[in-house]
Tab-separated table of C-alpha atoms and ligand atoms in Angstrom:
chain	number	residue	atom	x	y	z
A	1	MET	CA	-20.489	-16.447	69.534
A	2	LYS	CA	-16.982	-14.931	69.611
A	3	ASN	CA	-16.657	-11.979	71.997
A	4	VAL	CA	-14.572	-8.877	71.456
A	5	LEU	CA	-13.980	-5.989	73.825
A	6	ILE	CA	-13.354	-2.596	72.214
A	7	LEU	CA	-11.806	0.246	74.243
A	8	GLY	CA	-12.680	3.761	73.067
A	9	GLY	CA	-15.790	5.182	71.419
A	10	GLY	CA	-14.168	7.510	68.891
A	11	ILE	CA	-13.993	7.221	65.113
A	12	ALA	CA	-11.876	4.027	65.272
A	13	GLY	CA	-13.747	2.302	68.119
A	14	VAL	CA	-17.189	2.910	66.628
A	15	GLU	CA	-16.118	1.682	63.189
A	16	ALA	CA	-14.608	-1.408	64.822
A	17	ALA	CA	-17.824	-2.091	66.769
A	18	ILE	CA	-19.894	-1.861	63.582
A	19	TYR	CA	-17.579	-4.081	61.551
A	20	TYR	CA	-16.955	-6.704	64.261
A	21	ARG	CA	-20.740	-7.016	64.484
A	22	LYS	CA	-20.913	-7.458	60.703
A	23	GLU	CA	-18.315	-10.249	60.993
A	24	GLY	CA	-20.544	-12.045	63.516
A	25	PHE	CA	-18.812	-11.122	66.788
A	26	SER	CA	-20.552	-10.215	70.009
A	27	VAL	CA	-19.199	-6.749	70.897
A	28	GLU	CA	-18.841	-4.709	74.071
A	29	LEU	CA	-17.540	-1.168	73.683
A	30	ILE	CA	-16.129	0.673	76.692
A	31	SER	CA	-15.813	4.440	76.463
A	32	ASP	CA	-15.216	7.196	78.988
A	33	ARG	CA	-17.597	9.424	77.001
A	34	SER	CA	-21.242	8.709	76.253
A	35	TYR	CA	-20.901	10.179	72.772
A	36	LEU	CA	-18.805	9.844	69.646
A	37	PHE	CA	-17.151	13.210	69.095
A	38	ILE	CA	-16.816	13.727	65.334
A	39	TYR	CA	-13.639	15.820	65.461
A	40	PRO	CA	-13.445	16.769	61.745
A	41	ILE	CA	-16.678	18.788	62.047
A	42	ALA	CA	-15.848	20.236	65.496
A	43	ILE	CA	-13.836	23.058	63.854
A	44	TRP	CA	-17.076	24.962	63.329
A	45	ILE	CA	-18.299	24.957	66.961
A	46	PRO	CA	-16.120	27.920	68.068
A	47	VAL	CA	-17.292	30.075	65.162
A	48	GLY	CA	-20.965	29.170	65.585
A	49	ILE	CA	-21.416	27.288	62.297
A	50	ASN	CA	-22.095	24.021	64.121
A	51	THR	CA	-23.327	23.083	67.578
A	52	PHE	CA	-21.806	20.781	70.155
A	53	GLU	CA	-24.966	18.650	70.093
A	54	ASN	CA	-24.600	18.133	66.358
A	55	VAL	CA	-20.980	17.018	66.652
A	56	ALA	CA	-21.369	14.754	69.706
A	57	TYR	CA	-23.319	11.718	68.519
A	58	PRO	CA	-24.833	9.521	71.286
A	59	LEU	CA	-23.069	6.141	71.431
A	60	GLU	CA	-26.254	4.642	72.822
A	61	LYS	CA	-27.990	5.193	69.453
A	62	LEU	CA	-25.162	3.422	67.621
A	63	ALA	CA	-25.167	0.591	70.166
A	64	ARG	CA	-28.894	0.033	69.695
A	65	LYS	CA	-28.652	0.169	65.904
A	66	HIS	CA	-25.754	-2.281	65.628
A	67	ARG	CA	-26.659	-4.338	68.695
A	68	PHE	CA	-23.479	-3.997	70.686
A	69	THR	CA	-23.193	-3.523	74.447
A	70	LEU	CA	-22.073	-0.083	75.627
A	71	THR	CA	-20.305	0.476	78.940
A	72	ILE	CA	-19.407	3.992	80.055
A	73	ASP	CA	-16.284	3.712	82.189
A	74	ARG	CA	-12.647	4.742	82.020
A	75	VAL	CA	-9.825	2.278	81.414
A	76	THR	CA	-7.128	2.890	84.028
A	77	ALA	CA	-4.745	-0.019	83.412
A	78	ILE	CA	-3.965	-2.665	80.812
A	79	ASN	CA	-2.008	-5.879	81.344
A	80	GLY	CA	-1.010	-7.709	78.168
A	81	LYS	CA	0.571	-10.670	79.932
A	82	ASP	CA	-2.568	-11.511	81.945
A	83	LYS	CA	-4.828	-10.180	79.182
A	84	THR	CA	-6.779	-7.986	81.596
A	85	ILE	CA	-7.970	-4.412	81.721
A	86	THR	CA	-8.877	-2.437	84.824
A	87	LEU	CA	-11.689	0.119	84.860
A	88	GLU	CA	-12.130	3.213	87.022
A	89	SER	CA	-15.162	1.530	88.604
A	90	GLY	CA	-12.721	-1.028	89.999
A	91	GLU	CA	-13.776	-3.857	87.725
A	92	VAL	CA	-11.037	-6.034	86.213
A	93	ARG	CA	-11.947	-7.640	82.902
A	94	LYS	CA	-10.280	-10.600	81.225
A	95	ALA	CA	-10.185	-10.078	77.477
A	96	ASP	CA	-8.933	-12.780	75.145
A	97	HIS	CA	-9.923	-10.639	72.229
A	98	LEU	CA	-9.357	-6.896	72.538
A	99	VAL	CA	-9.226	-3.819	70.305
A	100	ILE	CA	-7.551	-0.710	71.755
A	101	ALA	CA	-8.933	2.462	70.166
A	102	THR	CA	-8.463	5.006	72.927
A	103	GLY	CA	-6.907	7.682	70.709
A	104	SER	CA	-3.990	9.805	71.761
A	105	GLY	CA	-2.860	11.673	74.864
A	106	LYS	CA	-1.201	15.088	74.553
A	107	MET	CA	2.295	16.497	75.010
A	108	LYS	CA	2.680	18.577	78.168
A	109	HIS	CA	3.784	22.231	78.013
A	110	VAL	CA	4.322	24.734	80.799
A	111	GLY	CA	1.381	27.120	81.025
A	112	LEU	CA	-0.947	25.051	78.854
A	113	GLU	CA	-3.828	26.180	81.102
A	114	HIS	CA	-3.592	29.596	79.398
A	115	THR	CA	-4.441	28.018	76.039
A	116	LEU	CA	-7.425	26.276	74.493
A	117	SER	CA	-7.228	23.521	71.893
A	118	ILE	CA	-9.529	22.609	69.033
A	119	CYS	CA	-8.124	19.065	69.292
A	120	GLY	CA	-8.442	18.621	73.049
A	121	ALA	CA	-11.302	17.639	75.327
A	122	PRO	CA	-14.553	18.250	73.412
A	123	GLU	CA	-15.701	20.848	75.983
A	124	GLN	CA	-12.795	23.079	74.918
A	125	THR	CA	-14.637	23.826	71.661
A	126	LEU	CA	-17.330	25.566	73.727
A	127	LEU	CA	-14.754	27.482	75.755
A	128	LEU	CA	-13.161	28.604	72.489
A	129	LYS	CA	-16.556	29.856	71.336
A	130	GLU	CA	-16.990	31.819	74.567
A	131	LYS	CA	-13.521	33.371	74.176
A	132	ILE	CA	-14.091	34.264	70.520
A	133	ASP	CA	-17.493	35.820	71.299
A	134	ALA	CA	-15.910	37.854	74.117
A	135	LEU	CA	-13.098	39.014	71.817
A	136	ILE	CA	-15.619	40.124	69.207
A	137	ALA	CA	-17.586	42.001	71.880
A	138	GLN	CA	-14.306	43.664	72.935
A	139	GLY	CA	-13.996	45.074	69.395
A	140	SER	CA	-10.293	44.425	68.777
A	141	GLY	CA	-7.501	42.138	69.910
A	142	LYS	CA	-4.581	39.835	69.278
A	143	ILE	CA	-5.138	36.253	68.230
A	144	ALA	CA	-2.414	33.581	68.264
A	145	PHE	CA	-2.960	30.071	66.902
A	146	GLY	CA	-0.355	27.335	66.781
A	147	PHE	CA	0.638	23.740	67.213
A	148	GLY	CA	3.543	21.833	68.703
A	149	GLY	CA	5.723	18.890	67.750
A	150	ASN	CA	6.676	15.508	69.153
A	151	PRO	CA	10.222	14.494	68.121
A	152	ASN	CA	9.464	10.914	69.165
A	153	ASP	CA	6.621	10.499	66.671
A	154	PRO	CA	5.983	13.240	64.079
A	155	SER	CA	2.952	11.324	62.699
A	156	THR	CA	1.050	12.458	65.768
A	157	VAL	CA	1.548	16.191	65.118
A	158	ARG	CA	-1.777	17.816	64.178
A	159	GLY	CA	-1.865	21.253	62.597
A	160	GLY	CA	-4.614	21.047	59.953
A	161	PRO	CA	-7.557	21.765	62.297
A	162	GLY	CA	-5.610	24.746	63.674
A	163	PHE	CA	-5.340	26.249	60.196
A	164	GLU	CA	-9.001	25.441	59.518
A	165	LEU	CA	-10.247	27.262	62.610
A	166	PHE	CA	-7.820	30.139	61.934
A	167	PHE	CA	-9.262	30.624	58.437
A	168	ASN	CA	-12.832	30.234	59.699
A	169	LEU	CA	-12.269	32.867	62.374
A	170	HIS	CA	-10.730	35.219	59.807
A	171	HIS	CA	-13.775	34.684	57.594
A	172	LYS	CA	-16.164	35.348	60.496
A	173	LEU	CA	-14.377	38.599	61.391
A	174	GLU	CA	-14.471	39.661	57.733
A	175	GLN	CA	-18.187	38.973	57.555
A	176	LEU	CA	-18.656	41.171	60.633
A	177	GLY	CA	-16.554	43.874	58.930
A	178	ILE	CA	-14.069	44.019	61.812
A	179	ARG	CA	-11.161	41.860	60.595
A	180	ASP	CA	-8.787	44.866	60.360
A	181	ARG	CA	-9.085	45.408	64.134
A	182	TYR	CA	-7.456	42.052	64.966
A	183	GLU	CA	-3.862	40.871	64.667
A	184	MET	CA	-3.808	37.229	63.657
A	185	THR	CA	-0.571	35.234	64.043
A	186	PHE	CA	0.168	31.545	63.511
A	187	PHE	CA	3.095	29.978	65.376
A	188	ALA	CA	4.841	26.598	65.226
A	189	PRO	CA	8.286	25.269	66.181
A	190	MET	CA	8.959	23.810	62.732
A	191	PRO	CA	10.301	26.104	59.977
A	192	GLU	CA	7.602	25.057	57.505
A	193	PRO	CA	4.441	23.903	59.288
A	194	GLY	CA	2.206	22.015	56.880
A	195	ALA	CA	5.167	20.736	54.804
A	196	ARG	CA	3.930	17.178	55.340
A	197	MET	CA	0.992	17.908	53.018
A	198	GLY	CA	3.402	18.456	50.139
A	199	GLY	CA	4.919	21.453	48.319
A	200	LYS	CA	1.730	22.551	46.548
A	201	ALA	CA	-0.282	22.714	49.778
A	202	LEU	CA	2.520	24.662	51.413
A	203	SER	CA	2.580	27.198	48.550
A	204	LEU	CA	-1.196	27.594	48.802
A	205	LEU	CA	-0.919	28.219	52.555
A	206	LYS	CA	1.834	30.818	52.028
A	207	MET	CA	-0.221	32.606	49.383
A	208	LEU	CA	-3.294	32.683	51.659
A	209	PHE	CA	-1.249	34.000	54.582
A	210	GLN	CA	-0.030	36.928	52.464
A	211	LYS	CA	-3.429	37.627	50.951
A	212	ASN	CA	-5.204	37.603	54.336
A	213	LYS	CA	-2.503	39.599	56.169
A	214	PHE	CA	-1.694	36.880	58.690
A	215	ASP	CA	1.584	37.044	60.613
A	216	SER	CA	3.647	33.987	61.426
A	217	ARG	CA	6.277	32.927	63.960
A	218	TYR	CA	7.769	29.743	62.566
A	219	GLY	CA	10.873	27.789	63.540
A	220	LYS	CA	10.835	29.015	67.142
A	221	LYS	CA	10.613	26.487	69.975
A	222	ILE	CA	7.961	27.280	72.565
A	223	ALA	CA	9.272	27.898	76.108
A	224	HIS	CA	5.949	28.373	77.869
A	225	PHE	CA	2.530	29.979	77.712
A	226	GLU	CA	1.327	32.915	79.804
A	227	GLU	CA	-2.090	34.396	80.382
A	228	LYS	CA	-1.496	36.981	77.663
A	229	GLY	CA	0.839	35.277	75.266
A	230	VAL	CA	3.442	32.786	74.133
A	231	VAL	CA	7.114	32.925	75.167
A	232	PHE	CA	9.656	31.298	72.851
A	233	GLU	CA	12.991	29.719	73.758
A	234	ASP	CA	14.914	32.593	72.144
A	235	GLY	CA	13.257	34.908	74.696
A	236	SER	CA	10.876	36.554	72.233
A	237	ARG	CA	7.209	36.892	73.088
A	238	LEU	CA	3.950	36.832	71.152
A	239	GLU	CA	1.179	38.901	72.760
A	240	SER	CA	-2.235	37.306	72.618
A	241	ASP	CA	-5.762	37.787	73.958
A	242	LEU	CA	-6.702	34.326	72.682
A	243	THR	CA	-4.160	31.512	72.352
A	244	MET	CA	-5.380	28.400	70.563
A	245	PHE	CA	-2.669	25.752	70.772
A	246	ILE	CA	-2.706	22.113	69.651
A	247	PRO	CA	-0.085	20.076	71.546
A	248	ALA	CA	1.192	17.123	69.524
A	249	GLY	CA	-0.135	13.703	70.470
A	250	ASP	CA	1.625	11.527	73.014
A	251	GLY	CA	0.807	8.124	74.500
A	252	HIS	CA	-1.869	8.040	77.213
A	253	SER	CA	-0.342	7.537	80.673
A	254	PHE	CA	-2.281	4.291	81.283
A	255	ILE	CA	-0.819	2.921	78.040
A	256	LYS	CA	2.706	4.116	78.882
A	257	GLU	CA	2.418	2.391	82.277
A	258	SER	CA	1.269	-0.898	80.693
A	259	ASP	CA	3.414	-3.828	79.512
A	260	LEU	CA	2.345	-3.342	75.888
A	261	PRO	CA	5.041	-2.931	73.205
A	262	LEU	CA	5.318	0.826	72.595
A	263	ASN	CA	7.227	3.231	70.390
A	264	LYS	CA	9.242	6.062	71.964
A	265	ALA	CA	6.206	8.329	72.192
A	266	GLY	CA	4.051	5.705	73.924
A	267	PHE	CA	1.933	4.504	71.012
A	268	ILE	CA	1.179	0.802	70.649
A	269	GLN	CA	3.346	-1.162	68.243
A	270	ILE	CA	1.380	-3.221	65.763
A	271	ASN	CA	2.102	-5.162	62.612
A	272	GLU	CA	0.569	-4.202	59.267
A	273	PHE	CA	-2.588	-6.192	60.191
A	274	CYS	CA	-3.105	-4.078	63.337
A	275	GLU	CA	-2.185	-6.969	65.644
A	276	ILE	CA	-0.327	-5.878	68.786
A	277	LYS	CA	3.125	-7.353	68.601
A	278	GLY	CA	3.466	-10.425	70.827
A	279	ILE	CA	-0.113	-10.511	72.191
A	280	GLU	CA	-2.344	-12.895	70.286
A	281	GLY	CA	-5.917	-11.734	69.734
A	282	TRP	CA	-5.180	-8.103	70.743
A	283	TYR	CA	-5.327	-5.270	68.224
A	284	ALA	CA	-4.634	-1.506	68.308
A	285	ILE	CA	-6.128	0.906	65.796
A	286	GLY	CA	-6.432	4.615	65.057
A	287	ASP	CA	-4.550	7.324	66.921
A	288	ALA	CA	-3.586	4.918	69.757
A	289	SER	CA	-1.339	2.901	67.443
A	290	ALA	CA	2.235	3.552	66.240
A	291	LEU	CA	2.133	3.873	62.449
A	292	GLU	CA	4.818	2.451	60.196
A	293	GLY	CA	5.525	4.038	56.831
A	294	PRO	CA	6.927	7.131	55.110
A	295	ASP	CA	8.114	10.264	56.962
A	296	TRP	CA	5.039	12.252	55.945
A	297	LYS	CA	2.552	9.737	57.402
A	298	ALA	CA	-0.198	11.246	59.547
A	299	LYS	CA	-2.844	9.953	61.924
A	300	GLN	CA	-6.198	10.651	60.351
A	301	GLY	CA	-9.819	9.658	60.732
A	302	HIS	CA	-10.099	7.824	57.419
A	303	LEU	CA	-7.033	5.724	58.269
A	304	ALA	CA	-8.492	4.974	61.724
A	305	GLU	CA	-11.593	3.612	59.962
A	306	VAL	CA	-9.569	1.461	57.551
A	307	MET	CA	-7.644	0.037	60.514
A	308	ALA	CA	-10.917	-0.714	62.330
A	309	ARG	CA	-12.411	-2.536	59.348
A	310	ASN	CA	-9.155	-4.428	58.770
A	311	ALA	CA	-8.961	-5.495	62.425
A	312	ALA	CA	-12.494	-6.923	62.217
A	313	HIS	CA	-11.698	-8.693	58.930
A	314	ASN	CA	-8.366	-10.057	60.184
A	315	SER	CA	-9.923	-11.225	63.468
A	316	ALA	CA	-12.620	-13.096	61.565
A	317	ILE	CA	-9.880	-14.899	59.621
A	318	ALA	CA	-7.956	-15.668	62.823
A	319	PHE	CA	-11.111	-17.186	64.327
A	320	GLY	CA	-11.719	-19.292	61.226
A	321	LEU	CA	-14.945	-17.405	60.466
A	322	LYS	CA	-13.797	-16.843	56.894
A	323	ASP	CA	-11.062	-17.960	54.572
A	324	GLU	CA	-9.589	-14.849	52.942
A	325	ASP	CA	-6.309	-12.945	52.902
A	326	PRO	CA	-5.648	-10.592	55.827
A	327	LYS	CA	-5.720	-6.862	55.035
A	328	SER	CA	-2.855	-4.426	55.672
A	329	TYR	CA	-3.351	-0.765	56.546
A	330	LEU	CA	-0.055	0.206	54.897
A	331	GLU	CA	-1.459	0.436	51.378
A	332	HIS	CA	-4.013	2.991	52.665
A	333	LEU	CA	-1.412	5.365	54.050
A	334	ASN	CA	-2.039	8.757	52.511
A	335	ILE	CA	-2.936	12.257	53.562
A	336	LEU	CA	-6.464	13.069	52.536
A	337	CYS	CA	-8.182	16.158	53.778
A	338	VAL	CA	-10.614	18.832	52.797
A	339	MET	CA	-9.110	21.839	54.565
A	340	ASP	CA	-12.012	24.139	55.297
A	341	MET	CA	-11.645	27.915	55.205
A	342	GLY	CA	-15.179	29.017	55.984
A	343	ASN	CA	-15.888	30.252	52.454
A	344	GLY	CA	-14.383	27.321	50.570
A	345	ALA	CA	-11.812	24.596	51.085
A	346	GLY	CA	-8.708	23.023	49.634
A	347	PHE	CA	-8.774	19.348	48.696
A	348	ILE	CA	-5.365	17.946	49.692
A	349	TYR	CA	-4.090	14.498	48.792
A	350	ARG	CA	-0.655	12.994	49.232
A	351	ASN	CA	0.678	9.491	48.793
A	352	ASN	CA	4.082	8.018	47.948
A	353	SER	CA	3.981	9.079	44.327
A	354	ARG	CA	2.078	12.380	44.204
A	355	ALA	CA	0.849	15.380	46.153
A	356	ILE	CA	-2.114	17.322	44.831
A	357	VAL	CA	-4.121	20.344	45.936
A	358	ILE	CA	-7.395	21.396	44.389
A	359	PRO	CA	-8.795	24.752	45.560
A	360	MET	CA	-12.578	24.502	45.940
A	361	PRO	CA	-14.046	27.983	46.566
A	362	ILE	CA	-17.500	27.885	48.230
A	363	ILE	CA	-18.394	24.302	47.214
A	364	GLY	CA	-15.531	22.835	49.302
A	365	HIS	CA	-17.035	24.253	52.500
A	366	TRP	CA	-20.443	22.776	51.710
A	367	LEU	CA	-18.915	19.435	50.735
A	368	LYS	CA	-17.272	19.151	54.150
A	369	ILE	CA	-20.550	20.059	55.868
A	370	ALA	CA	-22.284	17.397	53.741
A	371	TRP	CA	-19.610	14.876	54.754
A	372	GLY	CA	-20.563	15.427	58.439
A	373	TRP	CA	-24.172	14.588	57.638
A	374	TYR	CA	-23.153	11.599	55.499
A	375	TYR	CA	-20.847	10.311	58.264
A	376	LYS	CA	-23.645	10.147	60.821
A	377	MET	CA	-26.283	8.842	58.422
A	378	SER	CA	-24.028	6.083	57.071
A	379	LYS	CA	-23.008	4.951	60.574
A	380	MET	CA	-26.701	4.562	61.371
A	381	ASN	CA	-27.303	2.725	58.054
A	382	TYR	CA	-29.751	5.466	56.988
A	383	PHE	CA	-27.546	6.127	53.973
A	384	PRO	CA	-25.384	3.594	52.089
A	385	ARG	CA	-21.664	3.729	52.734
A	386	ILE	CA	-19.716	5.127	49.774
A	387	PRO	CA	-16.500	3.064	49.396
A	388	GLY	CA	-13.440	5.121	50.359
A	389	MET	CA	-15.476	7.614	52.423
B	1	FAD	C1	-10.325	19.045	65.348
B	1	FAD	C2	-9.908	17.848	64.545
B	1	FAD	C3	-10.186	17.817	63.189
B	1	FAD	C4	-9.821	16.717	62.430
B	1	FAD	N1	-10.110	16.703	61.090
B	1	FAD	C5	-9.837	15.595	60.371
B	1	FAD	C6	-10.207	15.537	59.001
B	1	FAD	O1	-10.733	16.503	58.434
B	1	FAD	N2	-9.955	14.385	58.330
B	1	FAD	C7	-9.358	13.290	58.945
B	1	FAD	O2	-9.184	12.255	58.308
B	1	FAD	N3	-8.987	13.343	60.241
B	1	FAD	C8	-9.212	14.450	60.965
B	1	FAD	N4	-8.849	14.513	62.272
B	1	FAD	C9	-8.183	13.343	62.882
B	1	FAD	C10	-9.214	12.322	63.348
B	1	FAD	O3	-10.280	12.953	64.002
B	1	FAD	C11	-8.540	11.315	64.262
B	1	FAD	O4	-7.503	10.692	63.540
B	1	FAD	C12	-9.550	10.292	64.749
B	1	FAD	O5	-10.502	10.911	65.569
B	1	FAD	C13	-8.871	9.148	65.480
B	1	FAD	O6	-9.854	8.306	65.961
B	1	FAD	P1	-9.620	7.438	67.267
B	1	FAD	O7	-10.897	6.706	67.507
B	1	FAD	O8	-8.369	6.679	67.151
B	1	FAD	O9	-9.394	8.516	68.422
B	1	FAD	P2	-10.481	9.502	69.078
B	1	FAD	O10	-11.407	10.005	68.054
B	1	FAD	O11	-9.675	10.473	69.847
B	1	FAD	O12	-11.289	8.584	70.065
B	1	FAD	C14	-10.730	8.019	71.222
B	1	FAD	C15	-11.869	7.543	72.104
B	1	FAD	O13	-11.348	6.840	73.232
B	1	FAD	C16	-11.975	7.311	74.408
B	1	FAD	N5	-11.019	7.126	75.512
B	1	FAD	C17	-9.829	7.751	75.674
B	1	FAD	N6	-9.243	7.334	76.817
B	1	FAD	C18	-10.059	6.412	77.357
B	1	FAD	C19	-9.997	5.608	78.530
B	1	FAD	N7	-8.975	5.674	79.374
B	1	FAD	N8	-11.026	4.768	78.789
B	1	FAD	C20	-12.090	4.697	77.943
B	1	FAD	N9	-12.200	5.430	76.819
B	1	FAD	C21	-11.194	6.283	76.527
B	1	FAD	C22	-12.307	8.773	74.123
B	1	FAD	O14	-13.351	9.249	74.930
B	1	FAD	C23	-12.721	8.691	72.668
B	1	FAD	O15	-14.076	8.334	72.559
B	1	FAD	C24	-9.165	15.621	63.046
B	1	FAD	C25	-8.873	15.654	64.411
B	1	FAD	C26	-9.231	16.748	65.155
B	1	FAD	C27	-8.920	16.750	66.623
């Protein structure tokens, strides 16, 4: 049997493990976490709509179901020339066939320890919940949410989950009847955060900001964070009792230190078939890879899954296991998201030819919750996979 080693047990790595197994490969997945953290449904942990346990799905269950080997260890080094990887346990593995799906590192900012991120280490979602609960107990306060940029790779900027949690927190405070006691401000260095989603989505965001009495500080570069606020490069300051900040993605240090071909931000360069340039039999998928394509392109979960399935398909062709055309991820580049607001959601879609937004009061929120259930059930084969989802 052909062996493949998959690094990373996130959305991309798990999908790759499942699909490489379907293609007849023997699979070992190495992850530094024992669970798959389903980020799209993590936005509800801080506001108490979902629990950590419900979002962190045990990899062991998936490994048993799909009969792949699971190793919990951290990759510390990768050598493309020798085709080896080094693990924290000290083991060095030779891998003729490898899929890198270790996601993204984060940009560094001075004073980041004074912030919490909804897109960071999974445990931060629980710390955010603690902070929000304490702020509610306090009875009033100042809340600042924001995200940062990465000039070397804008596709790795992530703001959507920040808006989602912001709206969910607003909704929670309204339900408690105390929203008017909190100042809520969104900040970002770009003049129009969210512009990537298209003009209609941006107009919807602006309308909701006015309606819900949110403040904004846009177009100001962040200098540093302090215990009680954000300081901008122009010297102005935003006071805050709770700062939720999503740094843009950046290449992991162990990837940056490797001999792999990388873009300026430290993401792995691949061709349209997800093959790492110049290293036969090695693939990179999901947030770890450098995407090609239009300016508005974004790293998303559904694209990570397409890349995983394509890598498995293209590997099977390379190994002579089937005689079909290889599949490119480029034709699947789009922005597709159901932006949750706690009491509804906005369906947002953008591709090269159109950008649409469909407001979905109430039902949108429940659809996204249902997607979380569907995601887990379909990965365990308890529910058939719906094409495109
Ligand atoms: C809060 C949030 C909400 C989101 N909402 C949506 C949404 O609604 N729709 C959408 O399409 N996308 C959404 N996204 C984006 C989507 O979640 C990501 O694009 C997706 O998770 C990328 O998958 P990945 O497997 O490449 O990376 P990850 O999911 O980050 O997984 C990387 C994996 O690699 C492991 N790993 C990292 N370093 C090492 C190492 N050194 N050794 C071993 N293992 C390692 C990690 O533990 C992790 O398991 C959201 C993201 C966030 C953060």
